[in-house]
C-alpha positions as a Markdown table, in Angstrom:
| # | Residue | x | y | z |
|---|---|---|---|---|
| 1 | Lys | -106.4 | 32.6 | 33.0 |
| 2 | Gln | -104.9 | 35.9 | 34.3 |
| 3 | Val | -102.4 | 34.3 | 36.7 |
| 4 | Phe | -101.3 | 31.9 | 33.7 |
| 5 | Ile | -100.3 | 35.2 | 32.1 |
| 6 | Phe | -99.0 | 36.6 | 35.0 |
| 7 | Val | -96.7 | 33.7 | 35.8 |
| 8 | Val | -95.7 | 33.5 | 31.9 |
| 9 | Ala | -94.7 | 37.2 | 32.1 |
| 10 | Leu | -92.8 | 36.6 | 35.2 |
| 11 | Leu | -90.7 | 34.1 | 33.8 |
| 12 | Met | -90.1 | 36.0 | 30.6 |
| 13 | Val | -88.5 | 38.6 | 32.7 |
| 14 | Ala | -86.3 | 36.2 | 34.8 |
| 15 | Cys | -84.9 | 34.5 | 31.7 |
| 16 | Ile | -83.6 | 38.0 | 30.5 |
| 17 | Pro | -80.0 | 37.9 | 30.8 |
| 18 | Asn | -78.5 | 40.6 | 32.8 |
| 19 | Arg | -75.8 | 42.9 | 31.2 |
| 20 | Lys | -73.4 | 45.0 | 33.4 |
| 21 | Val | -72.1 | 48.3 | 31.6 |
| 22 | Ile | -68.6 | 48.8 | 31.7 |
| 23 | Ser | -66.2 | 51.1 | 30.3 |
| 24 | Asn | -62.8 | 49.9 | 28.8 |
| 25 | Ser | -60.0 | 52.0 | 27.9 |
| 26 | Ser | -59.4 | 50.1 | 24.7 |
| 27 | Thr | -62.7 | 51.0 | 23.1 |
| 28 | Lys | -63.1 | 54.5 | 21.5 |
| 29 | Gly | -63.2 | 56.3 | 24.7 |
| 30 | Lys | -64.3 | 56.2 | 28.3 |
| 31 | Ser | -67.5 | 57.8 | 29.7 |
| 32 | Asn | -66.5 | 60.9 | 31.6 |
| 33 | Leu | -70.0 | 61.5 | 33.1 |
| 34 | Asn | -70.2 | 61.6 | 36.9 |
| 35 | Leu | -73.2 | 59.4 | 37.9 |
| 36 | Asn | -73.5 | 61.4 | 41.2 |
| 37 | Glu | -74.8 | 64.2 | 39.4 |
| 38 | Tyr | -77.0 | 62.3 | 36.7 |
| 39 | Thr | -79.8 | 60.0 | 36.4 |
| 40 | Val | -81.4 | 57.8 | 33.6 |
| 41 | Leu | -84.0 | 59.5 | 31.6 |
| 42 | Asp | -84.6 | 56.8 | 29.0 |
| 43 | Thr | -82.7 | 53.8 | 27.7 |
| 44 | Ala | -83.3 | 51.7 | 24.2 |
| 45 | Ile | -82.1 | 48.3 | 23.3 |
| 46 | Gly | -81.1 | 47.4 | 19.6 |
| 47 | Asp | -78.5 | 46.7 | 17.2 |
| 48 | Leu | -76.6 | 49.8 | 16.4 |
| 49 | Asn | -73.6 | 48.7 | 14.8 |
| 50 | Met | -75.3 | 45.9 | 12.7 |
| 51 | Asp | -73.3 | 43.2 | 14.3 |
| 52 | Arg | -76.9 | 41.1 | 15.4 |
| 53 | Ile | -75.8 | 41.9 | 19.3 |
| 54 | Asp | -78.2 | 44.2 | 20.8 |
| 55 | Asp | -76.6 | 47.5 | 21.9 |
| 56 | Lys | -77.8 | 50.2 | 24.2 |
| 57 | Ile | -78.3 | 54.0 | 24.4 |
| 58 | Ile | -78.8 | 55.7 | 27.6 |
| 59 | Val | -80.1 | 59.2 | 28.0 |
| 60 | Tyr | -79.2 | 60.9 | 31.2 |
| 61 | Lys | -80.8 | 64.2 | 32.7 |
| 62 | Ser | -79.0 | 66.2 | 35.7 |
| 63 | Leu | -80.5 | 65.8 | 39.2 |
| 64 | Gln | -80.7 | 69.7 | 39.2 |
| 65 | Glu | -82.4 | 70.2 | 35.6 |
| 66 | Ile | -85.7 | 71.4 | 37.2 |
| 67 | Asn | -83.5 | 74.0 | 38.7 |
| 68 | Gln | -81.2 | 74.4 | 35.8 |
| 69 | Gly | -83.9 | 74.3 | 32.8 |
| 70 | Glu | -81.2 | 74.6 | 30.1 |
| 71 | Ser | -78.8 | 71.8 | 31.7 |
| 72 | Lys | -77.2 | 69.1 | 29.2 |
| 73 | Arg | -78.7 | 65.5 | 28.5 |
| 74 | Pro | -75.8 | 63.4 | 27.7 |
| 75 | Leu | -76.5 | 60.5 | 25.4 |
| 76 | Glu | -74.1 | 57.3 | 25.7 |
| 77 | Ile | -73.7 | 54.5 | 23.5 |
| 78 | Tyr | -72.6 | 51.2 | 24.5 |
| 79 | Leu | -72.1 | 48.4 | 22.1 |
| 80 | Gly | -73.0 | 44.9 | 23.3 |
| 81 | Gln | -70.3 | 42.2 | 23.3 |
| 82 | Ser | -70.6 | 38.6 | 22.8 |
| 83 | Asp | -70.2 | 37.9 | 26.5 |
| 84 | Gly | -73.1 | 39.8 | 27.6 |
| 85 | Thr | -71.6 | 43.1 | 28.4 |
| 86 | Phe | -71.7 | 46.5 | 26.9 |
| 87 | Leu | -68.7 | 48.5 | 26.4 |
| 88 | Phe | -68.7 | 52.7 | 26.1 |
| 89 | Ala | -68.7 | 53.8 | 22.6 |
| 90 | Glu | -69.4 | 57.4 | 22.1 |
| 91 | Ser | -71.4 | 60.2 | 23.7 |
| 92 | Asn | -72.9 | 63.4 | 22.9 |
| 93 | Glu | -74.5 | 66.1 | 25.3 |
| 94 | Asn | -76.0 | 68.3 | 22.5 |
| 95 | Val | -78.5 | 65.8 | 20.9 |
| 96 | Val | -81.2 | 65.7 | 23.4 |
| 97 | Leu | -83.0 | 69.0 | 24.0 |
| 98 | Cys | -83.2 | 70.2 | 27.5 |
| 99 | Tyr | -85.7 | 70.1 | 29.9 |
| 100 | Ala | -86.9 | 73.7 | 29.7 |
| 101 | Cys | -86.7 | 73.7 | 25.7 |
| 102 | Gly | -90.1 | 72.6 | 25.3 |
| 103 | Gly | -92.0 | 75.8 | 25.9 |
| 104 | Val | -95.5 | 75.6 | 27.6 |
| 105 | Phe | -95.7 | 71.8 | 27.0 |
| 106 | Gly | -92.4 | 71.2 | 29.7 |
| 107 | Asp | -90.1 | 68.8 | 28.7 |
| 108 | Pro | -89.7 | 68.2 | 24.8 |
| 109 | Phe | -87.8 | 64.9 | 25.1 |
| 110 | Glu | -90.2 | 62.0 | 23.8 |
| 111 | Asp | -88.1 | 59.0 | 23.4 |
| 112 | Val | -84.9 | 57.3 | 21.7 |
| 113 | Ile | -85.8 | 54.3 | 19.2 |
| 114 | Ile | -83.1 | 51.8 | 17.9 |
| 115 | Glu | -83.5 | 50.7 | 14.3 |
| 116 | Asn | -81.4 | 48.8 | 11.7 |
| 117 | Gly | -78.4 | 50.3 | 12.7 |
| 118 | Ser | -79.8 | 53.8 | 13.2 |
| 119 | Phe | -81.6 | 55.3 | 15.9 |
| 120 | Thr | -83.8 | 58.5 | 16.4 |
| 121 | Val | -84.0 | 60.9 | 19.1 |
| 122 | Ser | -87.6 | 62.4 | 19.3 |
| 123 | His | -88.9 | 65.9 | 20.7 |
| 124 | Tyr | -92.2 | 67.6 | 21.0 |
| 125 | Gly | -92.9 | 70.9 | 22.4 |
| 126 | Gly | -94.5 | 74.4 | 22.0 |
| 127 | Ser | -97.9 | 76.0 | 23.1 |
| 128 | Asn | -100.0 | 77.9 | 20.5 |
| 129 | Ser | -97.3 | 76.9 | 18.1 |
| 130 | Arg | -96.6 | 73.3 | 18.2 |
| 131 | Trp | -93.4 | 71.7 | 17.0 |
| 132 | Ser | -91.5 | 68.2 | 16.6 |
| 133 | Arg | -88.3 | 67.4 | 15.8 |
| 134 | Asp | -86.7 | 63.9 | 15.1 |
| 135 | Ile | -82.9 | 63.6 | 14.8 |
| 136 | Thr | -81.4 | 60.5 | 13.3 |
| 137 | Phe | -78.2 | 58.7 | 13.1 |
| 138 | Arg | -77.1 | 56.1 | 11.0 |
| 139 | Phe | -74.3 | 53.6 | 11.8 |
| 140 | Val | -71.7 | 53.7 | 8.8 |
| 141 | Lys | -69.5 | 50.8 | 8.9 |
| 142 | Asp | -66.4 | 52.2 | 6.9 |
| 143 | Lys | -66.3 | 55.4 | 9.4 |
| 144 | Asn | -67.0 | 53.1 | 12.5 |
| 145 | Thr | -69.2 | 55.6 | 13.8 |
| 146 | Trp | -73.0 | 57.1 | 13.3 |
| 147 | Val | -73.4 | 60.3 | 11.0 |
| 148 | Leu | -76.5 | 62.6 | 11.0 |
| 149 | Val | -78.8 | 61.3 | 8.0 |
| 150 | Val | -82.2 | 63.6 | 9.1 |
| 151 | Asp | -82.9 | 66.3 | 11.4 |
| 152 | Ser | -86.6 | 67.6 | 10.5 |
| 153 | Gly | -89.9 | 68.0 | 12.3 |
| 154 | Val | -93.2 | 69.7 | 11.9 |
| 155 | Phe | -94.3 | 73.2 | 12.9 |
| 156 | Tyr | -98.0 | 74.1 | 13.5 |
| 157 | Glu | -100.3 | 76.5 | 14.4 |
| 158 | Thr | -103.3 | 75.6 | 16.6 |
| 159 | Val | -105.1 | 78.9 | 17.1 |
| 160 | Glu | -105.7 | 79.8 | 13.8 |
| 161 | Glu | -109.0 | 78.3 | 12.2 |
| 162 | Gly | -108.0 | 75.2 | 10.4 |
| 163 | Ile | -104.5 | 73.8 | 11.6 |
| 164 | Thr | -101.9 | 74.1 | 8.9 |
| 165 | Ser | -98.6 | 72.6 | 9.2 |
| 166 | Glu | -95.1 | 72.7 | 7.6 |
| 167 | Thr | -92.3 | 70.5 | 7.8 |
| 168 | Gln | -89.1 | 71.7 | 8.7 |
| 169 | Ile | -85.9 | 70.5 | 7.4 |
| 170 | Asn | -82.8 | 71.6 | 9.6 |
| 171 | Asn | -78.9 | 71.0 | 9.0 |
| 172 | Ile | -79.6 | 69.4 | 5.4 |
| 173 | Asp | -76.1 | 70.3 | 4.3 |
| 174 | Asp | -74.8 | 68.1 | 7.2 |
| 175 | Trp | -76.7 | 65.0 | 6.5 |
| 176 | Gly | -74.5 | 62.0 | 5.9 |
| 177 | Lys | -71.3 | 64.1 | 7.1 |
| 178 | Val | -71.6 | 65.2 | 10.7 |
| 179 | Lys | -70.7 | 62.4 | 13.1 |
| 180 | Phe | -73.1 | 61.8 | 15.9 |
| 181 | Lys | -70.2 | 63.0 | 18.6 |
| 182 | Asp | -70.0 | 66.3 | 16.9 |
| 183 | Phe | -73.8 | 67.1 | 16.3 |
| 184 | Asp | -75.1 | 70.2 | 18.2 |
| 185 | Asn | -78.8 | 70.8 | 18.2 |
| 186 | Ala | -78.3 | 74.3 | 18.6 |
| 187 | Lys | -76.9 | 74.6 | 14.9 |
| 188 | Glu | -79.5 | 75.8 | 12.5 |
């Protein structure tokens, strides 16, 4: 039975089409990322622009980020094409928190998830005071871009008797207005 499951899983992986990532000057822009200085931290696949074609998000980290704890972590959006390729759409270096931004817990980046034309970048960090932060963008068809729709999290103390938590809402005046490419996680 285990051999059968292994063979089925192997066949499923073999049948997944390979998509190459390409940049094209006819898109909104061209990635300026020097791939000699970065490596992939995370990827997510899903429909970001509601065209029923899978798109891709790639989160990068600097090869030097352990030495440069507060280095930027670019997040790039690639739109899937009907021929199986991806075209670069947009990027932002100020959505994903830095390696050293998590406090005692270290790297605060948890993941990026794509769902129904939206994507969420999740973080978690702290020490005795713990926190989380979820930043969500949604595709707006008439603007042909993604805008901030949620920037919130939870803050709680672990040393006091009875853990208390507090929901934090960030940048509420920017919800629905700030474009993904213009978002800055350091803005309070």
